[in-house]
């Protein structure tokens, strides 16, 4: 008798998938011939974080017949001529974009990662890592610069001396899936190891002689926290191509904004207005609904931050006036 079951992909090497059932049983999986025939692009195959369905055989092997509907899918453009997107991780809730405070700081690269996160349907959070290597003032300045450039996306400063679970607590819900992305050596595996006791990810050590790294992560792996939260560690991306559909050199922040400037009405809400360039781009498949949704969120956050800033200034003015008054008396 065959048993059909669902399991989550936690690791992949070539065509072999390591999967874990809801009961925490580990199995190895391969896709069925029928599945293979129906798959046309890399994203049609299971990727880490996917829930897959299949039939159990030999007590610990799964013949994968289907991928369960994905909540989100992170992809990047593949190197070379192909326009296919390479899937990175599925069903992610929060993408932690890691940038280290010591030498990795680069807002353009950050923008690209943000773009990937937005396109995926997951929420981005920026982690400024290794803040122990700079002064507190420098860390604050960098964090402010990031905040200014990204308008409203959470920025969290961390370093290995901190309690990471406490720092990231609100994102580590039992059913949540989080992923760490960012350049090689920014501390993604160190973060993973701190959060997951049994992760034992080898972390990159930098050789003194040639400053080349060892133990750099080469494969994506999914780990579970005791509460059920899933954590995916990824290898540092050397080049981060933006998923196809957009020119690679286009700035993610500017694309939608410049499109919006060509709408017929200057106060266009990009909903049902005639002559809306944004909706037209969505219709042509050049822009995803998700991207517009994130743009709206960002706009709302921008407004919120502006209001907060105005409020703060008002409070400060009031205080200053009060001080003046006291002084006069
Ligand atoms: N000073 C300091 N060093 C850190 C911190 N976090 C990580 N490191 C060190 O930085 C090096 C790289 O850390 P990893 O965690 O391996 O970096 P990674 O992002 O996983 O790198 P890849 O796997 O190559 O993508 C290691 O030698 C860590 O010990 C930190 O907060 N402060
Ligand atoms: Mg690593
Ligand atoms: Zn419009």
XYZ file of C-alpha atoms and ligand atoms in Angstrom:
363
model
C 0.000 0.000 0.000
C 1.375 3.407 -0.858
C 1.224 6.274 1.569
C 0.888 9.853 0.339
C 2.405 12.516 2.537
C 3.635 16.085 2.650
C 7.099 17.168 3.679
C 9.254 20.265 3.618
C 12.478 20.600 1.640
C 15.370 21.352 3.998
C 18.371 20.674 1.758
C 19.136 19.889 -1.838
C 22.071 18.429 -3.717
C 21.601 18.130 -7.441
C 18.483 16.029 -7.902
C 18.248 14.741 -4.361
C 16.076 16.503 -1.831
C 16.236 16.167 1.931
C 12.746 16.604 3.303
C 11.159 16.586 6.759
C 7.571 15.577 7.480
C 5.279 17.393 9.908
C 6.168 14.638 12.401
C 9.860 15.588 11.991
C 10.683 12.397 10.110
C 13.596 12.852 7.719
C 13.304 11.433 4.217
C 15.206 11.723 0.972
C 13.190 12.648 -2.059
C 13.427 12.601 -5.825
C 10.916 13.926 -8.311
C 8.846 11.454 -10.283
C 9.244 11.011 -14.024
C 5.819 12.497 -14.551
C 6.790 15.524 -12.463
C 9.930 15.992 -14.518
C 7.980 15.920 -17.763
C 5.711 18.676 -16.537
C 8.519 20.934 -15.334
C 9.745 23.570 -17.770
C 11.697 26.116 -15.776
C 13.951 25.843 -12.702
C 11.135 27.282 -10.591
C 8.944 24.313 -11.506
C 11.225 22.099 -9.416
C 11.189 21.933 -5.626
C 13.383 24.437 -3.841
C 14.376 24.791 -0.223
C 11.398 25.799 1.891
C 8.913 24.120 -0.435
C 6.220 21.836 0.857
C 6.081 18.841 -1.450
C 3.728 15.932 -1.783
C 4.704 12.415 -2.676
C 4.524 8.726 -1.988
C 6.639 7.001 0.611
C 8.706 3.946 -0.332
C 11.554 1.961 1.262
C 10.395 3.472 4.582
C 12.470 6.647 4.216
C 12.243 7.709 0.591
C 9.768 10.023 -1.020
C 8.784 10.043 -4.657
C 7.816 13.682 -5.101
C 4.761 14.159 -7.285
C 3.795 17.778 -6.635
C 4.797 21.080 -5.044
C 2.178 22.510 -2.672
C 1.076 26.071 -3.545
C 3.803 28.545 -2.577
C 3.169 31.465 -0.286
C 6.223 33.243 -1.667
C 9.139 32.455 -3.944
C 12.483 34.200 -3.940
C 14.340 34.115 -7.234
C 17.244 35.758 -8.898
C 18.302 36.054 -12.458
C 20.542 33.245 -13.609
C 23.990 33.980 -14.916
C 24.465 33.682 -18.656
C 22.081 34.046 -21.516
C 19.045 32.297 -20.143
C 16.203 34.480 -19.016
C 15.087 31.868 -16.493
C 15.067 32.819 -12.871
C 16.865 30.692 -10.347
C 14.731 29.956 -7.317
C 16.421 30.654 -3.977
C 13.810 29.763 -1.357
C 10.076 29.216 -1.088
C 7.467 30.094 1.523
C 9.627 32.692 3.233
C 7.925 35.269 5.479
C 10.882 37.473 6.327
C 14.028 38.052 4.293
C 16.874 39.305 6.445
C 19.199 41.214 4.175
C 22.544 41.171 5.939
C 25.110 43.887 5.388
C 28.165 44.100 7.579
C 29.182 47.359 9.149
C 32.890 46.938 8.508
C 33.431 46.793 4.761
C 30.357 45.473 3.020
C 28.329 48.668 3.200
C 26.811 49.365 -0.203
C 23.406 50.923 -0.687
C 23.088 49.985 -4.359
C 23.597 46.329 -3.568
C 21.137 46.647 -0.736
C 18.581 48.003 -3.160
C 18.995 44.937 -5.329
C 18.419 42.622 -2.432
C 15.365 44.633 -1.497
C 14.070 44.256 -4.991
C 14.481 40.486 -4.816
C 12.696 40.399 -1.478
C 9.808 42.537 -2.700
C 9.342 40.490 -5.824
C 9.222 37.317 -3.757
C 6.239 38.358 -1.697
C 8.188 38.148 1.563
C 8.869 41.077 3.883
C 12.384 42.492 3.952
C 14.240 43.440 7.119
C 17.748 44.853 6.972
C 20.370 43.573 9.372
C 23.431 45.712 9.874
C 25.829 43.030 11.116
C 29.208 43.006 12.894
C 28.540 46.344 14.545
C 31.150 45.429 17.168
C 33.797 46.233 14.547
C 32.860 49.910 14.337
C 32.166 52.609 16.901
C 28.666 53.097 18.186
C 28.453 56.431 16.383
C 29.481 54.854 13.096
C 26.888 52.109 13.500
C 24.173 54.665 14.191
C 25.195 56.731 11.201
C 25.131 53.689 8.914
C 21.779 52.622 10.258
C 20.431 56.132 9.652
C 21.803 56.134 6.119
C 20.110 52.832 5.420
C 16.873 54.056 6.895
C 16.983 57.167 4.780
C 17.592 55.193 1.604
C 14.998 52.543 2.253
C 12.233 54.600 3.812
C 10.471 52.596 6.416
C 11.955 49.136 6.096
C 13.015 47.896 9.526
C 16.751 48.131 10.153
C 18.247 46.151 13.032
C 21.857 46.439 14.169
C 23.341 43.189 15.411
C 26.638 41.571 16.287
C 27.721 38.186 17.544
C 28.044 39.422 21.120
C 24.331 40.136 21.280
C 21.495 37.760 22.067
C 20.226 37.247 18.536
C 17.046 35.529 19.603
C 16.060 38.551 21.571
C 17.043 40.908 18.764
C 14.970 39.044 16.161
C 12.287 37.742 18.496
C 9.251 39.253 16.786
C 10.154 37.532 13.505
C 10.667 34.071 14.989
C 7.037 32.981 15.304
C 6.314 29.228 15.395
C 5.019 28.995 11.847
C 7.325 31.623 10.378
C 10.101 31.011 7.870
C 13.008 33.410 7.730
C 16.010 33.515 5.424
C 19.391 35.192 5.699
C 20.830 36.630 2.486
C 23.778 38.904 1.789
C 27.400 38.889 0.688
C 29.851 36.201 1.739
C 31.313 36.747 5.181
C 28.701 39.123 6.578
C 27.814 36.631 9.319
C 24.750 34.745 8.078
C 25.917 31.341 9.354
C 27.069 32.872 12.626
C 23.556 34.245 13.075
C 22.023 30.888 12.169
C 24.258 29.044 14.626
C 23.311 31.408 17.405
C 19.605 30.963 16.765
C 19.622 27.206 16.157
C 21.503 25.141 18.730
C 21.990 22.153 16.456
C 22.767 24.057 13.278
C 26.563 23.776 13.553
C 27.009 25.588 10.295
C 30.673 26.003 9.562
C 31.413 29.686 9.579
C 33.826 31.397 7.374
C 37.257 31.967 8.791
C 39.452 34.389 7.023
C 42.956 33.086 6.385
C 45.569 35.574 7.462
C 48.029 34.848 4.624
C 45.768 35.600 1.689
C 42.624 36.827 3.444
C 40.636 34.220 1.511
C 37.748 32.683 3.351
C 37.296 29.053 4.364
C 34.129 27.307 5.490
C 32.098 29.562 3.403
C 28.574 28.208 3.031
C 28.066 26.435 -0.290
C 24.528 25.147 0.076
C 21.250 26.445 1.374
C 19.960 24.678 4.481
C 16.766 24.912 6.460
C 16.811 24.514 10.248
C 14.066 24.454 12.852
C 13.892 26.329 16.105
C 12.325 24.473 19.020
C 9.148 26.510 18.633
C 8.825 25.389 14.996
C 10.157 28.518 13.308
C 12.189 27.700 10.186
C 15.495 29.372 9.399
C 17.259 29.206 6.050
C 20.957 29.968 5.749
C 22.189 30.769 2.246
C 25.629 31.093 0.662
C 26.765 34.641 -0.024
C 25.760 35.738 -3.480
C 28.622 36.884 -5.586
C 26.508 38.766 -8.045
C 22.902 39.374 -7.448
C 21.032 39.520 -10.667
C 17.590 40.914 -10.354
C 14.903 38.545 -11.526
C 14.195 38.975 -15.205
C 11.425 41.295 -16.258
C 13.416 44.368 -15.402
C 16.648 45.743 -16.711
C 19.324 44.746 -14.255
C 20.682 48.224 -13.839
C 17.353 49.802 -13.079
C 16.954 51.022 -9.567
C 14.133 49.299 -7.792
C 13.110 52.435 -6.002
C 13.048 54.521 -9.098
C 11.368 52.193 -11.546
C 7.892 52.487 -10.174
C 8.304 56.109 -9.272
C 9.329 57.122 -12.774
C 6.525 55.024 -14.212
C 4.081 56.799 -11.930
C 5.262 60.129 -13.263
C 3.957 59.211 -16.693
C 0.421 58.508 -15.438
C -2.188 60.778 -17.019
C -3.213 62.283 -13.692
C -0.607 63.641 -11.343
C -2.574 62.459 -8.316
C -3.115 58.987 -9.841
C -3.630 56.307 -7.202
C -2.790 53.580 -9.775
C -6.081 51.854 -9.217
C -8.690 52.272 -11.939
C -7.767 55.706 -13.289
C -7.602 56.019 -17.074
C -4.119 56.500 -18.492
C -2.413 54.864 -15.515
C 1.096 53.835 -16.576
C 1.537 51.592 -13.556
C -1.540 49.492 -14.264
C -0.520 49.374 -17.923
C 2.882 47.957 -16.946
C 1.173 45.343 -14.784
C -1.107 44.478 -17.690
C 1.909 44.035 -19.961
C 3.494 41.784 -17.348
C 6.405 44.155 -16.775
C 5.490 44.871 -13.211
C 4.046 42.548 -10.604
C 1.002 43.318 -8.472
C 3.188 42.399 -5.527
C 5.625 45.159 -6.413
C 2.821 47.726 -6.490
C 1.545 46.444 -3.156
C 4.996 46.854 -1.637
C 5.331 50.276 -3.190
C 2.079 51.330 -1.551
C 3.278 49.960 1.749
C 6.493 51.858 1.378
C 4.616 55.056 0.534
C 2.415 54.596 3.586
C 5.466 54.060 5.727
C 7.165 57.092 4.242
C 4.133 59.209 5.110
C 4.016 57.726 8.568
C 7.683 58.565 9.103
C 7.146 62.096 7.839
C 4.271 62.565 10.244
C 6.341 61.123 13.053
C 9.167 63.496 12.204
C 6.797 66.480 12.142
C 5.367 65.422 15.487
C 8.852 65.132 16.956
C 9.810 68.579 15.672
C 6.648 70.070 17.128
C 7.378 68.504 20.502
C 10.911 69.844 20.384
C 9.685 73.333 19.493
C 7.254 73.213 22.379
C 10.021 72.166 24.743
C 12.304 74.910 23.478
C 9.553 77.493 23.938
C 8.897 76.255 27.446
C 12.585 76.553 28.237
C 12.656 80.089 26.854
C 9.648 80.997 28.958
C 11.211 79.589 32.126
C 14.330 81.506 31.343
C 12.444 84.770 30.948
C 10.675 84.266 34.257
N 33.624 40.729 14.818
C 32.607 39.991 14.377
N 32.834 38.946 13.569
C 31.783 38.222 13.131
C 30.439 38.556 13.491
N 29.619 37.667 12.884
C 30.412 36.827 12.190
N 31.709 37.145 12.316
C 32.876 36.472 11.706
O 32.867 36.727 10.322
C 33.289 35.604 9.588
C 32.232 35.226 8.571
O 31.044 34.779 9.221
P 30.020 33.743 8.570
O 28.907 33.588 9.539
O 30.694 32.514 8.119
O 29.557 34.548 7.285
P 28.527 34.085 6.154
O 27.681 35.267 5.863
O 27.836 32.851 6.560
O 29.476 33.811 4.909
P 29.193 32.851 3.637
O 28.778 31.527 4.161
O 30.486 32.817 2.903
O 28.122 33.504 2.822
C 33.559 34.519 10.633
O 34.954 34.477 10.881
C 32.795 34.967 11.844
O 33.372 34.524 13.039
C 30.231 39.684 14.374
O 29.128 40.051 14.755
N 31.340 40.358 14.766
Mg 27.697 31.037 5.704
Zn -1.216 55.584 -12.123
